[in-house]
Amino acid sequence: MSSSLDHEVVKSLDVLRKIYDAGVVGAGGAGFPTHKKLNCKVEYFIINGAECEPLLKADQFIMQTRSEEIVKAADIIGKLLEAEHIVFALKKKYVKEIQALKEAIEKQGVRMEFFYMEGIYPAGDEQVIVHEVTGRTVPPGGIPLSVNTVVSNVTTLFHVYEAMQNRPVTSRYITVTGEVKKPSILKVPIGISLDNCIEAAGGAAIEDYKVIMGGPMMGKFVDKEQASNTFITKTDGGIILIPKEHYLVQKNTISIAHMINQAKSACIQCSYCTDMCPRYLIGHKLRPHRVMRAMAVNNQEEEALKDALICCECGICELYACPMGISPRKMNIHVKGVLRSKGIKYTDTEIYTGNTQMKDFRQIPLARLISRIDMKRLERDIAFEAIEIKTEDVRIHLKQHIGISASPIVGIGDRVVKGELIARVDEEALGANIHSSIDGMIAEVNADFIKIKSEYSGVNA
Ligand code: SF4
Ligand code: SF4
C-alpha cells in the first residue's frame, strides 16, 4: 500500500517538476506560476474556456484544434489534484469547441463534466466561474483554493501538455484583429514585438490607431509609436487595433484629477455601478459608488475606500453601468495603488449572500456590451487556421508572471536554440523559468529583458 502511495507522490512531483522546468504560467490572467498553483488537492478542477473578452478568439481556436492535448492535460492535472470533478466551463454557443472536446474525451476514455455558460460578460472571471460551477463564493481577497477549487485556462492546459513532452513555453497563439488588413490567429514566439504581429496580420488598415493588448474591457492601451517597443509575453492572448479617436481611447486617457472632479460634480450616487458589479453580485462587499463618494469628500471614509482593493477591474461599472459616463473602475485602480503603497490590506472576508439574489437578473449579454462600447464595427471574421510567425529578434521579459523575476543565465554573444533555458528561478521560489523562443544570439541582457537576434530577416506572414 505504502509503495503505491510513494509511487503516486513521485509521479506528482514529476508532473510538477516538468511544469516548473517548462516555465508554465497562467495564460489567461496575471501569470501565476502553474507548478505552484497545482501543488494542492481539491474537489473541483475547472477548465476555463469562457474567453469572455469581446473579439478575442485564440482560446476558441485552441479548443477546436488542440482538444486532444487539452483533454490529456486535464486528465493529468485532475489526477494530480485528486479532483472529484473535472469540469470544462465554456459558453454554450461554442458548439464546435464542445464537440471537439467531447470527441477527445470519448477517444481517451476519461470522465469529465461540462458546465455551459450564457454569452455574458465577465463569464471568464475566475471568481464568477467558481460561483457558477460550484455555487461557492471565494472570500474577498482570496483564491479559489479556499473553496476547494482550482481554475486553469485552456491555453495553460495546452502549455502543460507541451511541458509533459519536455517542450517549454516558447510561443503562444494570439488573436490579431480590429483595424488590420487580415485579422488572424497567429502562433508567435514569446518576445515578438506588437509591430511584427500587426505586420503579420497584413498591416494596419488605418493610419492613426492605438493597440489594445488583451481585450477591450481589461486590456492595456499602447500608442502606435510604442508598438515596436512592446513585446508579447506568456500572458498575452491578443491585440486589437482601434482608431485613435475611438470612445475607449478617450475613456482611457482621463487624468486622476479629472476623475476626482467627476466624482464630485457628476456622480449622482445612483449606485448602478454597485448593482451591476459582478464581484458584488457573488457576495463581496465591493461598492464602487461608496468609493466614488469617499473620493468626492476628500478621502474622509477610509473604510469605504478599502472596497477598491477587491475590485477585479472588469470595467462593467464604467463601460456599461454608469449612466453619467464616469469611471469608478479607474478610480478603484487609483485608490488601490494609494492604499497598497501605505501597506493597507483588505481584511473583511465575510460573504454577503443577500447580494447574490439579483445576480441572474443583472447579467450582461456580450452582444449588448459590444455595441455599448462601440466595438461592433471592429468585429471581424477570423479564419480558424494559425499562421506561424518568425521574426528577426525577440525581447523576452524576465518577469512575465506573478512573483520574482527570473535570473539570466546567458550573456551577450552566447548562441541559444529555441527552447533553451535562458533565465531561471529556484523551484521553491514564486516565479517561472524563461526559455529562448528562437534560435539566435544573445544581443542584450539587463534587469528587465533578454534580447535575442536570429539570422532570420523580416517577418513572415
Ligand atoms: S453609476 Fe456612476 S453616477 Fe451612479 S453611483 Fe456609480 S459612479 Fe456615480
Ligand atoms: S471594475 Fe467595477 S464592476 Fe468590475 S469589479 Fe471593479 S468595481 Fe466591480
Short mmCIF file of C-alpha atoms and ligand atoms in Angstrom, two decimals:
data_model
loop_
_atom_site.label_atom_id
_atom_site.label_comp_id
_atom_site.label_asym_id
_atom_site.label_seq_id
_atom_site.Cartn_x
_atom_site.Cartn_y
_atom_site.Cartn_z
CA MET A 1 0.00 0.00 0.00
CA SER A 2 2.66 2.46 1.06
CA SER A 3 4.79 1.72 -2.01
CA SER A 4 1.91 2.53 -4.36
CA LEU A 5 1.32 5.76 -2.41
CA ASP A 6 5.02 6.58 -2.69
CA HIS A 7 4.78 5.91 -6.41
CA GLU A 8 1.88 8.38 -6.68
CA VAL A 9 3.86 11.05 -4.78
CA VAL A 10 6.85 10.57 -7.10
CA LYS A 11 4.56 10.83 -10.14
CA SER A 12 3.03 14.07 -8.80
CA LEU A 13 6.45 15.52 -8.18
CA ASP A 14 7.44 14.51 -11.71
CA VAL A 15 4.48 16.35 -13.22
CA LEU A 16 5.09 19.48 -11.13
CA ARG A 17 8.80 19.39 -11.95
CA LYS A 18 8.10 19.23 -15.69
CA ILE A 19 5.69 22.16 -15.42
CA TYR A 20 8.27 24.12 -13.45
CA ASP A 21 11.04 23.21 -15.92
CA ALA A 22 8.88 24.39 -18.83
CA GLY A 23 8.09 27.76 -17.23
CA VAL A 24 4.31 27.37 -17.48
CA VAL A 25 2.26 30.23 -16.04
CA GLY A 26 -1.45 31.03 -16.10
CA ALA A 27 -2.03 32.08 -19.70
CA GLY A 28 -5.37 33.77 -19.15
CA GLY A 29 -4.57 36.26 -16.43
CA ALA A 30 -1.81 37.58 -14.23
CA GLY A 31 0.53 34.64 -14.88
CA PHE A 32 0.53 32.73 -11.62
CA PRO A 33 3.27 30.04 -11.83
CA THR A 34 1.39 26.83 -12.64
CA HIS A 35 3.66 24.45 -10.69
CA LYS A 36 2.78 26.41 -7.55
CA LYS A 37 -0.92 26.62 -8.30
CA LEU A 38 -1.24 22.89 -8.89
CA ASN A 39 0.63 21.84 -5.76
CA CYS A 40 -2.54 21.03 -3.81
CA LYS A 41 -5.52 18.68 -3.62
CA VAL A 42 -9.03 19.94 -4.40
CA GLU A 43 -12.56 18.82 -5.07
CA TYR A 44 -13.10 20.83 -8.28
CA PHE A 45 -10.77 21.36 -11.17
CA ILE A 46 -12.40 23.87 -13.51
CA ILE A 47 -11.05 24.44 -17.01
CA ASN A 48 -11.87 27.97 -18.08
CA GLY A 49 -12.81 28.14 -21.76
CA ALA A 50 -15.11 31.15 -21.50
CA GLU A 51 -12.90 33.63 -23.36
CA CYS A 52 -15.25 36.43 -22.40
CA GLU A 53 -13.36 39.49 -23.67
CA PRO A 54 -15.04 40.77 -26.85
CA LEU A 55 -13.34 39.99 -30.20
CA LEU A 56 -10.70 37.57 -28.88
CA LYS A 57 -10.73 34.06 -30.38
CA ALA A 58 -7.42 32.32 -29.60
CA ASP A 59 -8.85 30.18 -26.78
CA GLN A 60 -11.70 29.09 -29.02
CA PHE A 61 -9.15 28.23 -31.70
CA ILE A 62 -7.10 26.16 -29.28
CA MET A 63 -10.18 24.29 -28.01
CA GLN A 64 -11.17 23.43 -31.59
CA THR A 65 -7.76 22.42 -32.86
CA ARG A 66 -5.86 21.19 -29.78
CA SER A 67 -8.69 19.44 -27.98
CA GLU A 68 -6.81 16.14 -27.58
CA GLU A 69 -3.84 17.84 -25.95
CA ILE A 70 -6.12 19.85 -23.66
CA VAL A 71 -8.06 16.77 -22.55
CA LYS A 72 -4.81 14.85 -21.91
CA ALA A 73 -3.52 17.70 -19.76
CA ALA A 74 -6.88 17.97 -17.95
CA ASP A 75 -6.68 14.28 -17.10
CA ILE A 76 -3.10 14.56 -15.83
CA ILE A 77 -3.91 17.62 -13.71
CA GLY A 78 -7.20 16.17 -12.47
CA LYS A 79 -5.31 13.13 -11.16
CA LEU A 80 -2.58 15.32 -9.67
CA LEU A 81 -5.18 17.38 -7.80
CA GLU A 82 -7.21 14.25 -6.94
CA ALA A 83 -10.21 16.24 -8.15
CA GLU A 84 -13.65 14.63 -7.85
CA HIS A 85 -14.90 16.92 -10.60
CA ILE A 86 -13.00 17.92 -13.72
CA VAL A 87 -15.27 20.49 -15.34
CA PHE A 88 -14.96 22.26 -18.68
CA ALA A 89 -16.70 25.61 -18.27
CA LEU A 90 -17.43 27.29 -21.57
CA LYS A 91 -20.18 29.15 -23.35
CA LYS A 92 -22.95 27.01 -24.74
CA LYS A 93 -22.67 28.82 -28.06
CA TYR A 94 -19.19 27.31 -28.56
CA VAL A 95 -20.74 24.33 -30.33
CA LYS A 96 -17.65 23.29 -32.33
CA GLU A 97 -15.38 23.58 -29.30
CA ILE A 98 -17.74 21.49 -27.15
CA GLN A 99 -17.94 18.86 -29.86
CA ALA A 100 -14.14 18.71 -30.28
CA LEU A 101 -13.58 18.36 -26.54
CA LYS A 102 -16.30 15.72 -26.19
CA GLU A 103 -14.79 13.67 -29.01
CA ALA A 104 -11.36 13.86 -27.37
CA ILE A 105 -12.83 12.83 -24.01
CA GLU A 106 -14.58 9.85 -25.58
CA LYS A 107 -11.49 8.82 -27.52
CA GLN A 108 -9.35 8.91 -24.39
CA GLY A 109 -11.98 7.13 -22.27
CA VAL A 110 -11.80 9.67 -19.43
CA ARG A 111 -14.57 11.15 -17.29
CA MET A 112 -15.07 14.89 -17.43
CA GLU A 113 -18.04 17.20 -16.96
CA PHE A 114 -19.27 20.26 -18.84
CA PHE A 115 -20.76 23.44 -17.47
CA TYR A 116 -22.41 25.61 -20.10
CA MET A 117 -22.47 29.36 -19.65
CA GLU A 118 -24.57 32.01 -21.30
CA GLY A 119 -22.85 34.51 -23.61
CA ILE A 120 -22.34 37.08 -20.86
CA TYR A 121 -19.53 39.26 -19.60
CA PRO A 122 -17.48 38.52 -17.49
CA ALA A 123 -18.22 34.80 -17.74
CA GLY A 124 -14.50 34.02 -17.56
CA ASP A 125 -13.75 35.93 -14.36
CA GLU A 126 -12.16 33.29 -12.14
CA GLN A 127 -14.35 34.00 -9.13
CA VAL A 128 -17.53 34.30 -11.19
CA ILE A 129 -16.78 30.95 -12.80
CA VAL A 130 -16.20 29.29 -9.41
CA HIS A 131 -19.51 30.68 -8.19
CA GLU A 132 -21.36 29.49 -11.28
CA VAL A 133 -19.92 25.98 -11.28
CA THR A 134 -19.76 25.20 -7.55
CA GLY A 135 -22.26 27.65 -6.04
CA ARG A 136 -19.46 28.75 -3.67
CA THR A 137 -18.13 32.26 -3.23
CA VAL A 138 -14.38 32.71 -2.99
CA PRO A 139 -13.89 35.06 0.00
CA PRO A 140 -12.93 38.64 -0.97
CA GLY A 141 -9.18 38.87 -1.50
CA GLY A 142 -8.96 35.06 -1.51
CA ILE A 143 -8.25 32.44 -4.17
CA PRO A 144 -10.38 29.52 -5.44
CA LEU A 145 -8.34 27.09 -3.32
CA SER A 146 -10.13 28.45 -0.26
CA VAL A 147 -13.32 26.83 -1.61
CA ASN A 148 -11.58 23.61 -2.62
CA THR A 149 -11.22 24.57 -6.28
CA VAL A 150 -8.51 25.23 -8.85
CA VAL A 151 -9.24 27.06 -12.12
CA SER A 152 -6.96 26.91 -15.17
CA ASN A 153 -7.34 28.45 -18.60
CA VAL A 154 -7.44 26.21 -21.71
CA THR A 155 -4.24 27.69 -23.13
CA THR A 156 -2.47 26.96 -19.84
CA LEU A 157 -3.56 23.35 -20.23
CA PHE A 158 -2.11 23.24 -23.71
CA HIS A 159 1.19 24.51 -22.28
CA VAL A 160 1.01 21.83 -19.55
CA TYR A 161 0.59 19.19 -22.27
CA GLU A 162 3.65 20.58 -24.04
CA ALA A 163 5.56 20.57 -20.74
CA MET A 164 4.82 16.84 -20.37
CA GLN A 165 6.61 16.36 -23.73
CA ASN A 166 9.54 18.40 -22.33
CA ARG A 167 8.66 21.36 -24.56
CA PRO A 168 8.87 24.67 -22.69
CA VAL A 169 6.65 27.72 -23.26
CA THR A 170 8.26 29.49 -26.22
CA SER A 171 5.26 30.62 -28.20
CA ARG A 172 1.58 31.31 -27.91
CA TYR A 173 -1.49 31.64 -30.05
CA ILE A 174 -2.81 35.18 -30.22
CA THR A 175 -5.70 36.94 -31.94
CA VAL A 176 -4.77 39.98 -34.03
CA THR A 177 -7.90 41.83 -35.06
CA GLY A 178 -9.70 45.16 -35.36
CA GLU A 179 -8.26 47.59 -37.89
CA VAL A 180 -5.79 45.18 -39.53
CA LYS A 181 -5.97 44.09 -43.15
CA LYS A 182 -6.03 40.36 -42.39
CA PRO A 183 -7.47 39.57 -38.95
CA SER A 184 -5.73 36.36 -37.88
CA ILE A 185 -4.86 33.81 -35.28
CA LEU A 186 -1.07 33.80 -35.12
CA LYS A 187 1.36 31.45 -33.43
CA VAL A 188 4.07 33.85 -32.32
CA PRO A 189 7.34 33.46 -30.45
CA ILE A 190 7.28 34.94 -26.93
CA GLY A 191 9.04 38.30 -27.11
CA ILE A 192 7.90 39.30 -30.62
CA SER A 193 7.01 42.99 -30.97
CA LEU A 194 3.45 44.19 -31.49
CA ASP A 195 4.56 45.84 -34.74
CA ASN A 196 5.67 42.47 -36.10
CA CYS A 197 2.33 40.90 -35.10
CA ILE A 198 0.46 43.68 -36.90
CA GLU A 199 2.64 43.27 -39.97
CA ALA A 200 1.97 39.53 -39.98
CA ALA A 201 -1.77 40.27 -39.93
CA GLY A 202 -1.47 42.23 -43.17
CA GLY A 203 -0.57 45.55 -41.55
CA ALA A 204 -2.76 48.30 -40.16
CA ALA A 205 -5.84 49.21 -42.20
CA ILE A 206 -5.88 52.80 -40.92
CA GLU A 207 -3.26 55.45 -40.38
CA ASP A 208 -3.89 56.53 -36.79
CA TYR A 209 -4.56 53.83 -34.25
CA LYS A 210 -3.95 52.57 -30.77
CA VAL A 211 -3.28 48.98 -29.86
CA ILE A 212 -5.16 47.21 -27.10
CA MET A 213 -3.10 44.39 -25.60
CA GLY A 214 -5.75 41.96 -24.40
CA GLY A 215 -9.44 42.63 -24.72
CA PRO A 216 -11.26 45.95 -24.93
CA MET A 217 -12.63 45.68 -21.38
CA MET A 218 -9.46 44.90 -19.42
CA GLY A 219 -6.64 45.29 -21.92
CA LYS A 220 -3.75 47.72 -21.81
CA PHE A 221 -3.63 50.60 -24.34
CA VAL A 222 -0.41 51.07 -26.27
CA ASP A 223 0.38 54.03 -28.54
CA LYS A 224 1.10 53.25 -32.19
CA GLU A 225 4.58 54.72 -31.70
CA GLN A 226 5.25 52.25 -28.86
CA ALA A 227 4.14 49.16 -30.78
CA SER A 228 7.68 48.40 -32.00
CA ASN A 229 8.87 48.63 -28.41
CA THR A 230 6.22 46.48 -26.75
CA PHE A 231 6.51 42.68 -26.71
CA ILE A 232 4.25 39.67 -26.37
CA THR A 233 4.57 37.74 -23.10
CA LYS A 234 3.24 34.38 -21.92
CA THR A 235 0.04 36.03 -20.67
CA ASP A 236 -0.96 37.97 -23.80
CA GLY A 237 -3.79 36.39 -25.78
CA GLY A 238 -4.45 39.05 -28.37
CA ILE A 239 -4.09 42.54 -29.74
CA ILE A 240 -6.77 44.77 -31.23
CA LEU A 241 -6.16 47.85 -33.35
CA ILE A 242 -8.69 50.63 -32.78
CA PRO A 243 -8.96 54.12 -34.25
CA LYS A 244 -7.24 56.79 -32.19
CA GLU A 245 -10.46 58.73 -31.77
CA HIS A 246 -12.40 55.67 -30.51
CA TYR A 247 -14.58 56.07 -27.44
CA LEU A 248 -12.45 53.59 -25.44
CA VAL A 249 -9.28 55.54 -26.17
CA GLN A 250 -10.90 58.72 -24.89
CA LYS A 251 -12.12 56.93 -21.75
CA ASN A 252 -8.63 55.65 -21.17
CA THR A 253 -6.90 59.00 -21.23
CA ILE A 254 -8.71 60.87 -18.45
CA SER A 255 -6.48 62.10 -15.62
CA ILE A 256 -6.81 61.33 -11.90
CA ALA A 257 -7.61 64.97 -11.15
CA HIS A 258 -10.36 64.94 -13.76
CA MET A 259 -11.77 61.68 -12.32
CA ILE A 260 -11.93 63.15 -8.82
CA ASN A 261 -13.66 66.25 -10.18
CA GLN A 262 -16.15 63.99 -11.94
CA ALA A 263 -16.81 62.13 -8.68
CA LYS A 264 -17.57 65.47 -7.03
CA SER A 265 -19.60 67.05 -9.76
CA ALA A 266 -21.20 64.31 -11.84
CA CYS A 267 -21.66 61.23 -9.66
CA ILE A 268 -25.34 61.13 -8.75
CA GLN A 269 -24.87 58.24 -6.29
CA CYS A 270 -27.38 56.14 -8.18
CA SER A 271 -25.32 53.04 -7.23
CA TYR A 272 -25.84 51.34 -10.60
CA CYS A 273 -22.09 50.68 -10.62
CA THR A 274 -22.51 48.62 -7.45
CA ASP A 275 -25.74 46.97 -8.57
CA MET A 276 -24.08 45.64 -11.74
CA CYS A 277 -20.67 44.79 -10.24
CA PRO A 278 -20.04 41.03 -10.74
CA ARG A 279 -17.97 40.76 -7.58
CA TYR A 280 -20.70 42.47 -5.55
CA LEU A 281 -23.18 40.05 -7.11
CA ILE A 282 -21.27 36.98 -5.89
CA GLY A 283 -21.38 38.31 -2.33
CA HIS A 284 -18.35 40.59 -1.95
CA LYS A 285 -18.72 43.87 -0.10
CA LEU A 286 -17.49 45.84 -3.12
CA ARG A 287 -19.47 49.02 -3.59
CA PRO A 288 -17.82 51.33 -6.14
CA HIS A 289 -20.40 54.07 -5.56
CA ARG A 290 -19.10 54.37 -1.99
CA VAL A 291 -15.52 54.67 -3.24
CA MET A 292 -16.71 57.49 -5.55
CA ARG A 293 -18.46 59.20 -2.67
CA ALA A 294 -15.46 58.86 -0.38
CA MET A 295 -13.21 60.42 -3.02
CA ALA A 296 -15.72 63.20 -3.60
CA VAL A 297 -15.49 64.18 0.07
CA ASN A 298 -11.69 64.17 0.03
CA ASN A 299 -10.97 60.67 1.30
CA GLN A 300 -12.87 61.05 4.57
CA GLU A 301 -14.21 57.49 4.57
CA GLU A 302 -11.22 55.15 4.63
CA GLU A 303 -13.33 52.08 5.31
CA ALA A 304 -15.30 52.72 2.10
CA LEU A 305 -12.09 53.24 0.13
CA LYS A 306 -10.87 49.77 1.12
CA ASP A 307 -13.55 48.28 -1.16
CA ALA A 308 -11.31 49.26 -4.08
CA LEU A 309 -8.79 46.61 -3.00
CA ILE A 310 -11.13 43.78 -4.07
CA CYS A 311 -12.02 45.21 -7.48
CA CYS A 312 -11.01 42.85 -10.34
CA GLU A 313 -11.03 45.77 -12.83
CA CYS A 314 -13.54 44.12 -15.16
CA GLY A 315 -14.78 47.52 -16.34
CA ILE A 316 -18.53 46.92 -16.11
CA CYS A 317 -19.09 49.86 -13.77
CA GLU A 318 -17.54 52.43 -16.09
CA LEU A 319 -18.13 50.96 -19.55
CA TYR A 320 -21.63 49.61 -19.04
CA ALA A 321 -23.36 50.59 -15.80
CA CYS A 322 -22.69 54.26 -15.10
CA PRO A 323 -25.37 56.50 -16.65
CA MET A 324 -23.13 59.55 -16.22
CA GLY A 325 -20.23 58.11 -18.22
CA ILE A 326 -17.76 58.37 -15.36
CA SER A 327 -15.07 55.97 -14.25
CA PRO A 328 -15.42 54.04 -10.99
CA ARG A 329 -13.04 51.34 -12.22
CA LYS A 330 -10.24 53.82 -12.87
CA MET A 331 -10.93 55.40 -9.51
CA ASN A 332 -10.62 51.98 -7.88
CA ILE A 333 -7.28 51.37 -9.60
CA HIS A 334 -6.03 54.74 -8.35
CA VAL A 335 -7.28 54.15 -4.78
CA LYS A 336 -5.90 50.60 -4.77
CA GLY A 337 -2.46 51.93 -5.63
CA VAL A 338 -2.60 54.54 -2.86
CA LEU A 339 -3.77 52.05 -0.20
CA ARG A 340 -1.21 49.43 -1.20
CA SER A 341 1.59 51.99 -1.03
CA LYS A 342 0.52 52.60 2.59
CA GLY A 343 0.50 48.85 3.29
CA ILE A 344 -3.28 48.82 3.88
CA LYS A 345 -4.84 45.41 3.24
CA TYR A 346 -8.39 44.20 2.80
CA THR A 347 -9.42 42.12 5.80
CA ASP A 348 -13.21 41.64 5.69
CA THR A 349 -13.69 38.09 4.42
CA GLU A 350 -17.39 37.95 5.17
CA ILE A 351 -19.67 36.92 2.28
CA TYR A 352 -22.90 38.83 1.83
CA THR A 353 -25.19 36.22 0.38
CA GLY A 354 -28.02 38.77 0.11
CA ASN A 355 -26.13 40.41 -2.78
CA THR A 356 -26.35 37.23 -4.86
CA GLN A 357 -30.13 37.19 -5.11
CA MET A 358 -30.16 39.61 -8.03
CA LYS A 359 -27.23 38.05 -9.89
CA ASP A 360 -29.24 36.20 -12.52
CA PHE A 361 -31.24 39.32 -13.38
CA ARG A 362 -28.23 41.55 -13.87
CA GLN A 363 -26.21 39.57 -16.36
CA ILE A 364 -24.75 41.47 -19.28
CA PRO A 365 -25.16 39.92 -22.74
CA LEU A 366 -21.89 40.12 -24.62
CA ALA A 367 -23.58 41.36 -27.80
CA ARG A 368 -25.11 44.29 -25.95
CA LEU A 369 -21.80 45.10 -24.31
CA ILE A 370 -20.02 45.05 -27.68
CA SER A 371 -22.50 47.59 -29.04
CA ARG A 372 -22.29 49.73 -25.91
CA ILE A 373 -18.51 50.06 -26.13
CA ASP A 374 -18.68 50.68 -29.88
CA MET A 375 -16.73 47.54 -30.83
CA LYS A 376 -19.38 46.15 -33.17
CA ARG A 377 -17.80 47.94 -36.13
CA LEU A 378 -14.45 46.33 -35.28
CA GLU A 379 -15.72 42.76 -35.15
CA ARG A 380 -14.07 40.77 -37.95
CA ASP A 381 -14.28 37.27 -39.35
CA ILE A 382 -11.14 35.38 -38.49
CA ALA A 383 -10.06 32.21 -40.28
CA PHE A 384 -9.51 29.41 -37.77
CA GLU A 385 -6.07 28.43 -39.00
CA ALA A 386 -2.97 29.52 -37.17
CA ILE A 387 -0.17 31.17 -39.09
CA GLU A 388 3.23 30.51 -37.51
CA ILE A 389 5.32 33.67 -37.40
CA LYS A 390 9.10 34.02 -37.44
CA THR A 391 10.86 37.21 -36.53
CA GLU A 392 14.39 38.54 -36.66
CA ASP A 393 14.58 39.36 -32.95
CA VAL A 394 12.71 38.94 -29.70
CA ARG A 395 12.80 40.75 -26.40
CA ILE A 396 11.87 38.33 -23.65
CA HIS A 397 10.83 39.81 -20.32
CA LEU A 398 12.28 38.27 -17.18
CA LYS A 399 9.05 38.81 -15.26
CA GLN A 400 6.07 37.60 -17.22
CA HIS A 401 4.44 36.15 -14.14
CA ILE A 402 3.48 36.79 -10.53
CA GLY A 403 6.45 36.55 -8.16
CA ILE A 404 10.13 37.27 -8.60
CA SER A 405 11.93 37.94 -11.88
CA ALA A 406 13.88 35.09 -13.44
CA SER A 407 17.69 35.47 -13.25
CA PRO A 408 19.54 35.41 -16.58
CA ILE A 409 21.96 32.51 -17.10
CA VAL A 410 23.23 33.69 -20.51
CA GLY A 411 25.48 36.54 -21.57
CA ILE A 412 25.88 38.74 -24.65
CA GLY A 413 27.26 36.78 -27.60
CA ASP A 414 26.03 33.37 -26.40
CA ARG A 415 24.33 31.26 -29.03
CA VAL A 416 20.99 29.77 -27.98
CA VAL A 417 18.46 27.49 -29.57
CA LYS A 418 14.70 27.64 -29.33
CA GLY A 419 13.57 26.09 -26.04
CA GLU A 420 16.89 26.59 -24.25
CA LEU A 421 16.70 27.88 -20.67
CA ILE A 422 17.95 31.48 -20.57
CA ALA A 423 16.72 32.67 -17.16
CA ARG A 424 15.64 30.70 -14.12
CA VAL A 425 14.05 30.85 -10.70
CA ASP A 426 14.53 28.35 -7.88
CA GLU A 427 11.86 25.70 -7.77
CA GLU A 428 10.85 26.76 -4.25
CA ALA A 429 10.51 30.45 -5.18
CA LEU A 430 7.37 32.01 -6.64
CA GLY A 431 8.31 32.65 -10.27
CA ALA A 432 8.81 30.92 -13.60
CA ASN A 433 11.67 29.86 -15.84
CA ILE A 434 12.22 31.63 -19.16
CA HIS A 435 13.37 29.99 -22.40
CA SER A 436 14.62 31.24 -25.71
CA SER A 437 11.77 31.46 -28.21
CA ILE A 438 14.01 31.45 -31.31
CA ASP A 439 17.42 30.20 -32.44
CA GLY A 440 19.89 33.06 -32.30
CA MET A 441 22.49 35.06 -30.43
CA ILE A 442 22.04 36.97 -27.17
CA ALA A 443 22.24 40.66 -28.06
CA GLU A 444 21.36 42.30 -24.74
CA VAL A 445 20.79 41.30 -21.13
CA ASN A 446 19.54 43.65 -18.46
CA ALA A 447 17.35 43.63 -15.35
CA ASP A 448 14.13 43.60 -17.40
CA PHE A 449 14.68 41.50 -20.50
CA ILE A 450 16.93 39.41 -22.73
CA LYS A 451 17.16 40.36 -26.40
CA ILE A 452 17.92 37.63 -28.93
CA LYS A 453 18.73 38.20 -32.60
CA SER A 454 18.21 35.48 -35.15
CA GLU A 455 19.70 35.08 -38.60
CA TYR A 456 16.20 35.33 -39.99
CA SER A 457 15.46 38.65 -41.65
CA GLY A 458 11.98 40.22 -41.62
CA VAL A 459 8.67 38.77 -40.50
CA ASN A 460 6.86 36.05 -42.40
CA ALA A 461 3.13 36.05 -42.85
S1 SF4 B 1 -23.10 54.56 -11.55
FE1 SF4 B 1 -21.94 56.44 -11.95
S2 SF4 B 1 -23.24 58.06 -11.20
FE2 SF4 B 1 -24.07 56.18 -10.33
S3 SF4 B 1 -23.04 55.99 -8.34
FE3 SF4 B 1 -21.79 54.88 -9.78
S4 SF4 B 1 -20.27 56.34 -10.48
FE4 SF4 B 1 -21.90 57.51 -9.50
S1 SF4 B 2 -14.34 47.22 -12.30
FE1 SF4 B 2 -16.24 47.95 -11.39
S2 SF4 B 2 -17.72 46.38 -11.86
FE2 SF4 B 2 -15.72 45.45 -12.13
S3 SF4 B 2 -15.18 44.52 -10.17
FE3 SF4 B 2 -14.37 46.59 -10.13
S4 SF4 B 2 -15.97 47.82 -9.18
FE4 SF4 B 2 -16.92 45.90 -9.82
#
